[in-house]
Amino acid sequence: MNDDPSLFLFLLFAALVIWFLFFRETAAQKQARKEEEERRERERQRFEEERRKTREAAKKEFDSLVSPGMPAGVQRSHREFLAGSSLPRGQQWYGEDVSPLTYYGYRVGKTRGLRETERYEVIRYVLRARLGDPLAKGYQRSWGRPLSRQRRSAICGHLDKLAAQRASRRNYEIAVAHWEADSAWTRRHQDDEISKFDSYNFD
């Protein structure tokens, strides 16, 4: 085979040119990738900051809804409950027969029942209240956080259960109608607030 030095030099030069072009292209790609990663990091930090600010604003609004004192109407109903159902001496918690609704004065029926607006006020308060002693521990756990879907579901489930238990009993027609209507109202009520706060898991 005839070795031609000029051909060898040409092929070597061509290889060097190809290698150089490939290296330059790779460096450009690396630079572009670096810039893209930096852009994404800036976007991530901006998103995290916006999310932090949104959460802080939501927490402030949440606290403003669940922290204020009991409305006057609920205070009155609550006092009436306590006057007739105070805890026996030495007992720290009510039993499961005293639900959070009952504890804050919710009542239905023709004779001693609250008016519709009064019942809604108690339900609205219980939706937002931080439950604690002396309510039964089971209610404190199973009724969930204020302004959560779990809390609303617990209220509706309790009302539905009361209505179902007494649906066939005489003289309970008005009470059953109240429980059913109040459950339906609660399912529709404050959906915007519950949707806003449920995902944050605020206590």
Tab-separated table of C-alpha atoms in Angstrom:
chain	number	residue	atom	x	y	z
A	1	MET	CA	0.000	0.000	0.000
A	2	ASN	CA	1.331	3.423	-0.944
A	3	ASP	CA	1.582	5.683	2.125
A	4	ASP	CA	0.955	9.292	1.137
A	5	PRO	CA	2.062	11.723	3.879
A	6	SER	CA	-0.177	14.461	2.499
A	7	LEU	CA	-3.223	12.188	2.684
A	8	PHE	CA	-2.368	11.266	6.263
A	9	LEU	CA	-1.969	14.919	7.215
A	10	PHE	CA	-5.280	15.755	5.519
A	11	LEU	CA	-7.110	13.000	7.392
A	12	LEU	CA	-5.514	14.074	10.659
A	13	PHE	CA	-6.501	17.670	10.037
A	14	ALA	CA	-10.040	16.642	9.154
A	15	ALA	CA	-10.265	14.578	12.354
A	16	LEU	CA	-9.032	17.513	14.397
A	17	VAL	CA	-11.584	19.841	12.778
A	18	ILE	CA	-14.427	17.377	13.416
A	19	TRP	CA	-13.291	16.895	17.027
A	20	PHE	CA	-13.032	20.653	17.549
A	21	LEU	CA	-16.481	21.305	16.078
A	22	PHE	CA	-17.989	18.527	18.183
A	23	PHE	CA	-16.291	19.885	21.312
A	24	ARG	CA	-17.543	23.401	20.643
A	25	GLU	CA	-21.084	22.095	20.072
A	26	THR	CA	-20.966	20.115	23.287
A	27	ALA	CA	-19.735	23.152	25.237
A	28	ALA	CA	-22.548	25.250	23.785
A	29	GLN	CA	-25.034	22.594	24.775
A	30	LYS	CA	-23.603	22.502	28.293
A	31	GLN	CA	-23.869	26.275	28.568
A	32	ALA	CA	-27.445	26.204	27.313
A	33	ARG	CA	-28.300	23.439	29.772
A	34	LYS	CA	-26.695	25.378	32.609
A	35	GLU	CA	-28.689	28.489	31.725
A	36	GLU	CA	-31.883	26.448	31.508
A	37	GLU	CA	-31.222	24.889	34.919
A	38	GLU	CA	-30.575	28.315	36.410
A	39	ARG	CA	-33.798	29.630	34.867
A	40	ARG	CA	-35.761	26.691	36.286
A	41	GLU	CA	-34.210	27.212	39.702
A	42	ARG	CA	-35.224	30.872	39.652
A	43	GLU	CA	-38.743	29.834	38.655
A	44	ARG	CA	-38.844	27.247	41.437
A	45	GLN	CA	-37.706	29.778	44.030
A	46	ARG	CA	-40.244	32.308	42.776
A	47	PHE	CA	-42.991	29.662	42.915
A	48	GLU	CA	-41.983	28.623	46.456
A	49	GLU	CA	-42.006	32.242	47.592
A	50	GLU	CA	-45.447	32.832	46.092
A	51	ARG	CA	-46.729	29.626	47.669
A	52	ARG	CA	-45.303	30.668	51.053
A	53	LYS	CA	-46.999	34.065	50.828
A	54	THR	CA	-50.278	32.446	49.755
A	55	ARG	CA	-50.108	30.019	52.682
A	56	GLU	CA	-49.341	32.805	55.145
A	57	ALA	CA	-52.300	34.832	53.863
A	58	ALA	CA	-54.560	31.759	54.045
A	59	LYS	CA	-53.407	31.022	57.618
A	60	LYS	CA	-54.138	34.584	58.652
A	61	GLU	CA	-57.624	34.390	57.153
A	62	PHE	CA	-58.181	30.921	58.664
A	63	ASP	CA	-57.251	32.172	62.132
A	64	SER	CA	-59.585	35.132	61.747
A	65	LEU	CA	-62.450	32.726	61.052
A	66	VAL	CA	-61.821	30.124	63.744
A	67	SER	CA	-60.317	32.213	66.559
A	68	PRO	CA	-62.999	34.845	67.326
A	69	GLY	CA	-65.279	34.362	70.294
A	70	MET	CA	-68.597	32.591	70.203
A	71	PRO	CA	-71.424	34.561	68.523
A	72	ALA	CA	-74.040	35.893	70.933
A	73	GLY	CA	-76.732	33.521	69.697
A	74	VAL	CA	-74.475	30.489	70.116
A	75	GLN	CA	-73.416	31.712	73.572
A	76	ARG	CA	-77.048	31.848	74.630
A	77	SER	CA	-77.809	28.345	73.302
A	78	HIS	CA	-74.591	27.001	74.840
A	79	ARG	CA	-75.464	28.459	78.258
A	80	GLU	CA	-78.907	26.888	78.084
A	81	PHE	CA	-77.311	23.508	77.380
A	82	LEU	CA	-74.855	23.857	80.259
A	83	ALA	CA	-77.631	24.939	82.632
A	84	GLY	CA	-79.520	21.721	81.986
A	85	SER	CA	-76.630	19.311	81.346
A	86	SER	CA	-73.662	20.220	83.494
A	87	LEU	CA	-70.976	17.599	84.011
A	88	PRO	CA	-71.331	15.473	87.152
A	89	ARG	CA	-68.770	16.254	89.814
A	90	GLY	CA	-65.448	14.560	89.102
A	91	GLN	CA	-66.288	13.843	85.439
A	92	GLN	CA	-64.027	15.506	82.882
A	93	TRP	CA	-65.749	14.728	79.576
A	94	TYR	CA	-69.229	14.339	78.233
A	95	GLY	CA	-70.210	11.006	76.740
A	96	GLU	CA	-70.851	10.231	73.078
A	97	ASP	CA	-74.499	11.263	73.583
A	98	VAL	CA	-73.348	14.896	73.693
A	99	SER	CA	-72.158	15.796	70.215
A	100	PRO	CA	-70.374	19.073	69.436
A	101	LEU	CA	-73.655	20.335	67.993
A	102	THR	CA	-75.546	19.474	71.176
A	103	TYR	CA	-72.796	20.938	73.338
A	104	TYR	CA	-73.095	24.320	71.645
A	105	GLY	CA	-76.869	24.345	71.976
A	106	TYR	CA	-78.190	22.958	68.689
A	107	ARG	CA	-81.813	21.832	69.137
A	108	VAL	CA	-84.621	20.881	66.763
A	109	GLY	CA	-88.319	20.203	67.133
A	110	LYS	CA	-91.555	22.085	67.591
A	111	THR	CA	-91.419	22.929	71.293
A	112	ARG	CA	-87.773	23.598	72.242
A	113	GLY	CA	-86.120	23.727	68.858
A	114	LEU	CA	-84.144	26.709	67.661
A	115	ARG	CA	-85.278	28.802	64.745
A	116	GLU	CA	-83.701	27.968	61.401
A	117	THR	CA	-81.304	30.924	61.479
A	118	GLU	CA	-80.246	30.018	65.037
A	119	ARG	CA	-79.594	26.402	64.066
A	120	TYR	CA	-77.520	27.537	61.092
A	121	GLU	CA	-75.510	29.840	63.351
A	122	VAL	CA	-74.639	26.921	65.650
A	123	ILE	CA	-73.719	24.711	62.678
A	124	ARG	CA	-71.575	27.472	61.196
A	125	TYR	CA	-69.807	27.880	64.527
A	126	VAL	CA	-69.188	24.141	64.915
A	127	LEU	CA	-67.798	24.032	61.369
A	128	ARG	CA	-65.208	26.584	62.437
A	129	ALA	CA	-64.608	25.740	66.095
A	130	ARG	CA	-61.485	24.149	67.538
A	131	LEU	CA	-63.001	21.259	69.440
A	132	GLY	CA	-61.579	20.314	72.808
A	133	ASP	CA	-62.493	19.283	76.338
A	134	PRO	CA	-65.010	18.561	77.759
A	135	LEU	CA	-66.290	16.998	74.519
A	136	ALA	CA	-65.760	13.246	74.220
A	137	LYS	CA	-62.322	12.367	72.868
A	138	GLY	CA	-63.909	10.388	70.051
A	139	TYR	CA	-65.614	13.523	68.737
A	140	GLN	CA	-62.438	15.553	69.050
A	141	ARG	CA	-60.616	13.031	66.853
A	142	SER	CA	-63.283	11.961	64.375
A	143	TRP	CA	-64.746	15.386	63.624
A	144	GLY	CA	-61.444	16.633	62.220
A	145	ARG	CA	-60.042	20.109	61.810
A	146	PRO	CA	-62.044	23.349	61.607
A	147	LEU	CA	-63.247	24.240	58.113
A	148	SER	CA	-62.320	20.823	56.733
A	149	ARG	CA	-64.320	18.425	54.598
A	150	GLN	CA	-64.018	15.916	57.428
A	151	ARG	CA	-65.695	18.349	59.840
A	152	ARG	CA	-68.523	19.075	57.434
A	153	SER	CA	-68.958	15.380	56.666
A	154	ALA	CA	-69.106	14.593	60.401
A	155	ILE	CA	-71.812	17.197	60.969
A	156	CYS	CA	-73.890	15.963	58.042
A	157	GLY	CA	-73.395	12.341	59.034
A	158	HIS	CA	-74.529	13.082	62.580
A	159	LEU	CA	-77.658	14.897	61.408
A	160	ASP	CA	-78.444	12.153	58.890
A	161	LYS	CA	-78.056	9.513	61.599
A	162	LEU	CA	-80.431	11.324	63.943
A	163	ALA	CA	-83.005	11.698	61.170
A	164	ALA	CA	-82.764	8.023	60.174
A	165	GLN	CA	-83.037	6.797	63.770
A	166	ARG	CA	-86.269	8.693	64.380
A	167	ALA	CA	-87.831	8.756	60.931
A	168	SER	CA	-90.430	6.101	61.840
A	169	ARG	CA	-91.274	7.432	65.312
A	170	ARG	CA	-94.453	9.340	66.044
A	171	ASN	CA	-94.236	13.033	66.897
A	172	TYR	CA	-90.753	13.353	65.432
A	173	GLU	CA	-91.846	14.604	62.024
A	174	ILE	CA	-90.755	18.204	62.607
A	175	ALA	CA	-87.459	17.202	64.220
A	176	VAL	CA	-86.670	14.837	61.336
A	177	ALA	CA	-87.546	17.543	58.808
A	178	HIS	CA	-85.180	19.948	60.616
A	179	TRP	CA	-82.305	17.448	60.698
A	180	GLU	CA	-82.720	16.618	57.015
A	181	ALA	CA	-82.985	20.273	55.982
A	182	ASP	CA	-80.014	21.274	58.124
A	183	SER	CA	-77.904	18.444	56.719
A	184	ALA	CA	-78.727	19.523	53.173
A	185	TRP	CA	-77.903	23.143	54.043
A	186	THR	CA	-74.576	22.139	55.602
A	187	ARG	CA	-73.548	20.203	52.474
A	188	ARG	CA	-73.976	23.364	50.444
A	189	HIS	CA	-72.668	25.806	53.025
A	190	GLN	CA	-69.237	27.437	53.023
A	191	ASP	CA	-67.976	25.269	50.201
A	192	ASP	CA	-65.621	28.017	49.041
A	193	GLU	CA	-64.048	28.318	52.499
A	194	ILE	CA	-63.746	24.569	52.975
A	195	SER	CA	-62.221	24.147	49.513
A	196	LYS	CA	-59.763	26.944	50.277
A	197	PHE	CA	-58.545	25.687	53.647
A	198	ASP	CA	-58.962	21.900	53.615
A	199	SER	CA	-55.741	21.221	51.693
A	200	TYR	CA	-53.599	23.300	54.091
A	201	ASN	CA	-54.276	21.065	57.103
A	202	PHE	CA	-54.429	24.060	59.437
A	203	ASP	CA	-55.355	23.240	63.039
